[in-house]
Amino acid sequence: MTAIRSYDAIVVGAGSVGAPAAMSMAEAGLKVLAVDRFPSVGQGSNKRAIGGLRATHSDPAKIRICLRSLEVFATWEELHGDKIEWNKGGYSYVAYRPEEERILKELLAVQKPCGLNIDWLEAGDLLEVIPDLAPDGLVGGTYSPDDGNASPLLAVHAFYRRARRLGAEFRFGEVVTGLIVEGAKVRGVRTDKGEYAAPIVVDAAGPWGAEVAAMAGIEVPVQPDSHEAAVTEAVARFLGPMVVDIRPVAGSANYYFYQHDTGQIIFCITPRPSIWGLDTRETSSFLPMVASRMVALIPRLRNLRVRRTWRGLYPMTPDGFPIVGWTRELEGFMLAVGMCGQGFMLGPGLGELMTRMALGQTSDGDRETLSYLSPYREFKGQEKLK
Ligand SMILES: Cc1cc2nc3c(=O)[nH]c(=O)nc-3n(C[C@H](O)[C@H](O)[C@H](O)COP(=O)(O)OP(=O)(O)OC[C@H]3O[C@@H](n4cnc5c(N)ncnc54)[C@H](O)[C@@H]3O)c2cc1C
């Protein structure tokens, strides 16, 4: 009988969260294995993300984690050489009505003390940053110039390559089917191809996060809902920041778009009501709905041709915040699930935090951050910038 291979930590899922977490753990000297059912890295929700990277959130936990992620994305090419199409274009949440103006201004009181570089711009100043915005009725908007965007696939591959160089092992095309448990402690994972031992197992299974937690008999409120996105042909640069319009209308709660480093406009909506389930077939309703909203906001977009639409899954939680922490029921079992619409931007900062958790080296600040993301919170609040 062959002995089962042993690791310091096993990560279930090599996506937006699992890949940078494995990299960070390997960087800290841990012997780490990441297992993913898909044939290569980032093939779950990661590759469906449109690439937005912001620390502009409504709570200190995501702001802090994403400030660190932004540092990683912004310096990646310089430090590691891979091109990930990082573009520091900033983010702008625009307001055409007093309701949105009030929400966005109230959030500044949380955002600024957390160190976020963000300000409210009156309409005239905002039009200098985004000259093509429809001026009629524009009240103003927030502008956070240090936010940006990058390619989710190039980035996850860069994290994967570095993780491998640092000694992390990846097993693709392999499904985790169960956890190995001894008493109240996790001892490893069982897959459709074998067994692997580790005193730490991380659930980073994205939209399938609840399924993996259920293998430990733990109920986690993560439910996938689907969002559609599209990309246009490439044109000369004319748009700086990611533009987010949070006015809800029939069919969509908000929508957002930006111009990628390579010239394409990439855009997305948040459907209202939510579309629950695992269906990722494109619809015929998405494009007419979002295109009319975008063209009303920036009339200059009307001549752009759309090249492709796609649909992917947000791993949603009831309050819109991620679930990160050790489980009380099973020692050594860590949850890093429910990233909602922000797993790509949370990934690198969260991977470092997960590594400090694994090493037992969390700071007071980390513990405060984790208190917001606790699996055992009441899920009563509601994220304002989903
Ligand atoms: C249209 C759209 C636009 C988006 N735009 C953005 C954006 O601009 N910025 C942003 O930050 N986020 C964005 N997101 C959200 C982002 O894609 C997700 O939050 C993120 O990818 C979730 O990361 P994850 O690592 O939790 O999940 P994933 O990236 O899906 O990784 C989970 C992995 O776990 C694996 N897995 C699951 N179960 C098992 C098992 N039993 N055994 C083995 N492997 C398993 C899966 O194969 C998968 O690869 C967008 C999402 C969509 C759909």
XYZ file of C-alpha atoms and ligand atoms in Angstrom:
439
model
C 0.000 0.000 0.000
C 1.406 3.450 -0.915
C 1.513 6.074 1.828
C -0.742 9.059 1.183
C 1.036 12.302 0.326
C 1.164 14.834 3.147
C 1.056 18.630 3.033
C 0.935 21.496 5.501
C -2.221 22.795 3.808
C -4.625 21.721 1.068
C -6.649 24.321 -0.821
C -9.855 23.157 -2.501
C -10.227 25.327 -5.606
C -7.589 27.060 -7.750
C -9.550 30.165 -8.709
C -9.475 33.849 -7.826
C -8.911 33.002 -4.155
C -7.300 29.542 -4.142
C -4.480 30.333 -6.586
C -3.102 33.446 -4.820
C -3.661 31.716 -1.439
C -1.560 28.730 -2.558
C 1.090 31.168 -3.833
C 1.173 33.076 -0.590
C 1.314 29.920 1.527
C 4.182 28.549 -0.571
C 5.951 31.898 -0.243
C 5.720 31.523 3.547
C 7.376 28.099 3.298
C 4.275 25.939 3.672
C 4.009 22.742 1.664
C 0.754 23.325 -0.126
C -1.472 21.425 -2.535
C -4.320 23.023 -4.513
C -6.919 20.718 -6.078
C -9.329 21.843 -8.791
C -11.941 19.914 -10.739
C -11.317 21.955 -13.892
C -8.419 21.211 -16.280
C -6.431 24.366 -15.477
C -6.195 27.341 -13.175
C -8.938 30.009 -12.977
C -11.567 28.168 -15.017
C -14.419 28.676 -12.537
C -15.752 32.162 -11.802
C -12.311 33.714 -12.122
C -12.301 33.802 -15.908
C -15.834 35.267 -15.978
C -14.817 38.355 -13.984
C -14.497 41.573 -15.955
C -11.273 42.578 -14.228
C -12.328 45.416 -11.930
C -9.992 46.014 -8.983
C -11.065 48.449 -6.298
C -10.611 49.148 -2.631
C -13.745 51.311 -2.823
C -16.016 49.288 -0.563
C -18.494 50.059 2.190
C -16.749 48.228 5.054
C -13.267 48.279 6.611
C -12.577 44.573 6.010
C -12.866 44.602 2.226
C -11.215 48.017 1.994
C -8.146 46.792 3.908
C -7.871 43.481 2.046
C -8.272 45.159 -1.342
C -5.804 47.944 -0.560
C -3.215 45.185 -0.184
C -4.483 43.399 -3.316
C -4.131 46.620 -5.297
C -0.487 46.892 -4.205
C 0.104 43.347 -5.445
C -1.589 43.960 -8.825
C 0.006 47.376 -9.322
C 3.548 46.161 -8.666
C 3.266 42.699 -10.165
C 4.854 43.356 -13.534
C 7.717 45.331 -12.007
C 8.426 42.701 -9.329
C 7.742 39.476 -11.203
C 7.873 40.351 -14.888
C 4.528 38.972 -16.083
C 2.190 41.307 -17.941
C -1.249 41.176 -16.300
C -2.647 44.245 -18.131
C -2.841 46.280 -14.920
C -4.257 49.721 -15.617
C -4.615 52.300 -12.855
C -7.718 53.944 -14.276
C -9.542 54.524 -10.991
C -13.242 54.018 -10.219
C -16.073 56.508 -10.339
C -19.529 55.961 -8.810
C -21.705 58.524 -10.524
C -24.810 60.244 -9.089
C -27.686 61.693 -11.057
C -30.125 61.777 -8.143
C -29.954 62.940 -4.513
C -30.459 59.306 -3.331
C -27.179 58.128 -4.843
C -25.389 61.337 -3.835
C -26.400 60.733 -0.204
C -25.345 57.036 -0.203
C -21.982 57.762 -1.807
C -21.205 60.738 0.440
C -22.141 58.768 3.573
C -19.732 56.017 2.583
C -16.829 58.456 2.415
C -16.998 58.601 6.219
C -16.094 54.870 6.353
C -13.760 54.844 3.360
C -11.455 57.756 4.124
C -10.469 56.716 7.685
C -9.457 53.299 6.250
C -6.859 55.040 4.095
C -8.759 54.965 0.815
C -7.778 57.679 -1.638
C -11.264 58.813 -2.659
C -13.136 62.084 -2.996
C -16.480 63.454 -4.009
C -16.302 65.482 -7.246
C -19.022 67.940 -8.196
C -20.409 67.544 -11.729
C -17.986 69.991 -13.369
C -14.912 68.354 -11.847
C -16.179 64.859 -12.636
C -16.656 65.840 -16.268
C -12.975 66.712 -16.401
C -12.148 63.132 -15.372
C -14.849 61.535 -17.595
C -15.577 64.121 -20.328
C -18.033 61.848 -22.173
C -20.514 61.426 -19.301
C -23.993 62.762 -20.127
C -23.995 66.141 -18.338
C -27.783 66.534 -18.001
C -28.786 66.008 -14.392
C -25.298 64.907 -13.313
C -24.886 65.797 -9.631
C -21.336 64.486 -9.227
C -19.656 61.290 -8.157
C -16.861 59.674 -6.220
C -13.450 59.245 -7.777
C -10.831 56.858 -6.400
C -7.806 57.199 -8.686
C -5.770 54.331 -7.191
C -8.303 51.646 -8.136
C -7.930 49.990 -11.541
C -8.310 46.818 -13.535
C -6.337 43.892 -14.919
C -6.858 40.644 -16.790
C -8.251 37.951 -14.457
C -6.809 35.139 -16.577
C -3.350 36.649 -16.986
C -3.258 37.451 -13.270
C -4.366 34.020 -12.067
C -1.838 32.379 -14.388
C 0.883 34.642 -13.033
C -0.044 33.656 -9.456
C -0.123 29.996 -10.481
C 3.308 30.113 -12.142
C 4.853 31.806 -9.125
C 3.152 29.353 -6.756
C 4.611 26.447 -8.751
C 8.074 28.021 -8.729
C 7.809 28.338 -4.957
C 6.986 24.635 -4.644
C 3.184 24.603 -4.459
C 1.612 21.567 -6.120
C -1.565 21.718 -8.198
C -3.785 18.824 -9.188
C -6.242 19.672 -11.961
C -9.127 17.612 -13.273
C -9.548 16.158 -9.812
C -12.720 16.540 -7.758
C -12.650 16.746 -3.976
C -15.392 14.357 -2.894
C -14.936 14.316 0.869
C -12.871 15.396 3.830
C -10.801 13.053 5.958
C -11.776 13.689 9.558
C -10.471 12.277 12.813
C -12.483 13.195 15.881
C -13.194 16.908 15.479
C -10.065 17.559 13.377
C -9.630 17.663 9.629
C -6.868 15.370 8.392
C -7.014 15.809 4.618
C -9.180 15.406 1.543
C -10.500 12.548 -0.519
C -10.772 13.048 -4.280
C -12.006 10.964 -7.196
C -8.354 9.988 -7.736
C -6.905 9.538 -4.260
C -6.350 10.860 -0.755
C -4.090 13.645 0.516
C -3.272 14.470 4.119
C -2.942 17.881 5.785
C -3.792 19.405 9.150
C -5.274 22.421 7.335
C -7.878 22.258 4.575
C -9.166 25.433 2.959
C -12.537 25.683 1.237
C -11.903 28.123 -1.631
C -14.447 26.449 -3.907
C -16.230 29.647 -4.989
C -19.788 29.020 -6.204
C -19.417 25.420 -4.989
C -18.217 26.547 -1.545
C -21.373 25.386 0.258
C -21.055 21.953 -1.362
C -17.503 21.515 -0.050
C -18.432 22.808 3.430
C -21.315 20.311 3.469
C -18.699 17.535 3.167
C -17.775 18.531 6.729
C -21.435 18.659 7.709
C -21.212 22.450 7.886
C -23.910 24.646 6.411
C -22.541 27.779 4.761
C -24.922 30.338 3.232
C -23.264 30.661 -0.184
C -25.530 30.491 -3.179
C -24.480 31.108 -6.784
C -26.321 33.711 -8.807
C -25.507 34.511 -12.393
C -24.355 37.755 -13.964
C -23.759 38.576 -17.594
C -20.949 40.564 -19.142
C -19.680 41.608 -22.552
C -16.676 42.984 -24.394
C -16.584 45.348 -27.394
C -14.088 45.780 -30.169
C -10.944 47.706 -29.197
C -10.800 51.471 -29.799
C -8.383 54.286 -28.953
C -8.420 55.197 -25.285
C -11.090 57.695 -24.217
C -12.292 56.443 -20.849
C -10.215 56.557 -17.656
C -12.074 55.091 -14.701
C -14.473 52.180 -14.252
C -17.873 53.904 -14.271
C -20.465 52.503 -11.861
C -24.095 53.580 -11.989
C -25.981 52.293 -8.928
C -29.437 53.586 -9.948
C -31.724 50.549 -9.888
C -34.191 50.114 -12.768
C -36.417 47.220 -13.821
C -34.179 44.252 -14.565
C -30.919 45.596 -13.169
C -29.730 46.875 -9.803
C -26.648 48.571 -11.240
C -24.141 48.258 -14.063
C -20.480 49.090 -14.541
C -17.974 49.317 -17.352
C -14.430 50.412 -18.140
C -11.953 50.513 -20.977
C -9.384 47.749 -20.738
C -5.663 48.326 -21.193
C -6.005 46.870 -24.693
C -8.853 49.249 -25.726
C -12.025 47.172 -25.344
C -14.976 48.350 -23.253
C -15.905 45.574 -20.822
C -19.236 45.755 -19.023
C -21.551 43.938 -16.690
C -24.867 44.303 -14.828
C -26.262 43.149 -11.531
C -29.602 41.569 -12.417
C -32.652 42.464 -10.337
C -34.157 40.206 -9.145
C -31.165 37.899 -8.725
C -30.964 34.873 -11.010
C -30.120 31.994 -8.697
C -28.540 28.764 -9.867
C -25.669 27.419 -11.911
C -26.984 28.252 -15.404
C -24.300 30.094 -17.398
C -25.984 30.188 -20.818
C -26.112 33.719 -22.267
C -29.505 35.412 -22.512
C -30.996 37.620 -25.216
C -32.263 40.174 -22.672
C -28.916 41.262 -21.229
C -27.411 43.179 -24.124
C -30.411 45.397 -25.048
C -30.959 46.236 -21.393
C -27.396 47.153 -20.518
C -26.577 48.791 -23.854
C -29.436 51.275 -23.570
C -28.358 52.221 -20.042
C -24.726 52.654 -21.081
C -25.481 54.699 -24.176
C -27.752 56.984 -22.126
C -24.866 57.541 -19.710
C -22.099 57.906 -22.319
C -23.698 58.611 -25.723
C -20.331 58.182 -27.438
C -20.525 54.417 -26.822
C -23.395 54.035 -29.312
C -21.217 53.162 -32.293
C -19.140 50.483 -30.587
C -19.616 46.901 -31.716
C -19.963 44.176 -29.101
C -17.734 41.191 -29.781
C -18.887 38.669 -27.185
C -21.153 38.194 -24.186
C -20.787 35.625 -21.438
C -22.381 34.683 -18.178
C -20.798 33.551 -14.941
C -21.488 32.983 -11.279
C -21.212 35.221 -8.244
C -20.826 33.150 -5.051
C -23.343 35.214 -3.025
C -23.892 35.479 0.729
C -27.053 36.858 2.351
C -25.382 40.172 3.307
C -23.030 40.529 0.333
C -19.830 40.080 2.382
C -17.367 37.168 2.092
C -17.160 34.370 4.639
C -13.623 33.885 5.895
C -12.549 32.082 9.043
C -11.875 28.823 10.825
C -14.867 26.627 11.462
C -15.752 25.914 15.079
C -17.114 22.469 14.238
C -13.977 21.071 12.568
C -10.494 22.081 13.680
C -8.167 22.962 10.808
C -10.974 23.645 8.314
C -10.827 27.198 6.934
C -13.575 28.867 4.896
C -12.698 31.435 2.229
C -15.946 31.497 0.287
C -18.812 33.797 -0.687
C -16.683 36.379 -2.504
C -19.818 37.715 -4.255
C -18.743 40.072 -7.056
C -15.280 40.753 -5.685
C -13.222 37.576 -5.551
C -10.690 38.713 -8.133
C -9.934 41.960 -6.318
C -9.891 40.276 -2.891
C -7.677 37.344 -3.976
C -4.081 38.419 -3.337
C -4.748 40.371 -0.121
C -6.971 37.597 1.181
C -4.388 34.931 0.269
C -1.847 36.689 2.498
C -4.368 36.964 5.332
C -5.217 33.256 4.984
C -1.502 32.459 5.172
C -1.142 34.424 8.415
C -4.146 32.477 9.740
C -2.525 29.180 8.737
C 0.717 30.173 10.464
C -1.085 31.445 13.569
C 0.398 34.879 12.941
C -2.617 37.169 12.617
C -2.259 40.719 13.899
C -4.855 42.680 15.904
C -5.811 44.374 12.615
C -6.260 40.978 10.927
C -8.475 39.767 13.741
C -10.603 42.880 13.454
C -10.866 42.372 9.685
C -11.846 38.737 10.224
C -14.530 39.714 12.713
C -16.458 41.386 9.850
C -16.167 38.248 7.715
C -16.905 35.676 10.409
C -18.799 32.555 9.324
C -20.758 32.939 12.567
C -22.023 36.510 12.070
C -25.745 37.149 11.831
C -25.830 38.102 8.122
C -28.264 40.892 8.897
C -26.586 43.893 7.235
C -26.491 44.629 3.546
C -23.445 45.589 1.462
C -24.078 48.993 -0.158
C -21.579 48.689 -3.030
C -22.157 45.112 -4.257
C -19.805 38.599 -15.073
C -18.938 38.671 -13.850
C -18.149 39.795 -13.629
C -17.338 39.866 -12.501
N -16.498 40.935 -12.355
C -15.656 40.997 -11.298
C -14.728 42.060 -11.167
O -14.701 42.973 -11.992
N -13.880 42.052 -10.110
C -13.909 41.052 -9.163
O -13.136 41.119 -8.214
N -14.768 40.019 -9.274
C -15.643 39.964 -10.300
N -16.512 38.920 -10.428
C -16.637 37.953 -9.315
C -15.523 36.957 -9.327
O -15.485 36.294 -10.578
C -15.729 35.949 -8.195
O -16.003 36.608 -6.982
C -14.473 35.122 -7.991
O -14.015 34.569 -9.196
C -14.713 34.030 -6.960
O -13.465 33.452 -6.701
P -13.355 32.026 -6.035
O -11.918 31.673 -5.973
O -14.143 32.046 -4.776
O -14.134 31.068 -7.046
P -13.603 30.450 -8.439
O -12.709 31.385 -9.155
O -14.800 29.920 -9.136
O -12.708 29.232 -7.942
C -13.306 28.132 -7.292
C -12.696 26.878 -7.844
O -13.064 25.790 -7.007
C -13.128 24.651 -7.818
N -13.923 23.622 -7.130
C -15.171 23.758 -6.650
N -15.575 22.628 -6.062
C -14.554 21.743 -6.181
C -14.365 20.407 -5.793
N -15.304 19.708 -5.104
N -13.198 19.799 -6.105
C -12.233 20.470 -6.786
N -12.365 21.742 -7.183
C -13.506 22.372 -6.873
C -13.763 25.137 -9.092
O -13.441 24.266 -10.150
C -13.179 26.525 -9.234
O -12.104 26.587 -10.152
C -17.329 38.811 -11.557
C -18.110 37.672 -11.788
C -18.904 37.592 -12.932
C -19.732 36.360 -13.156
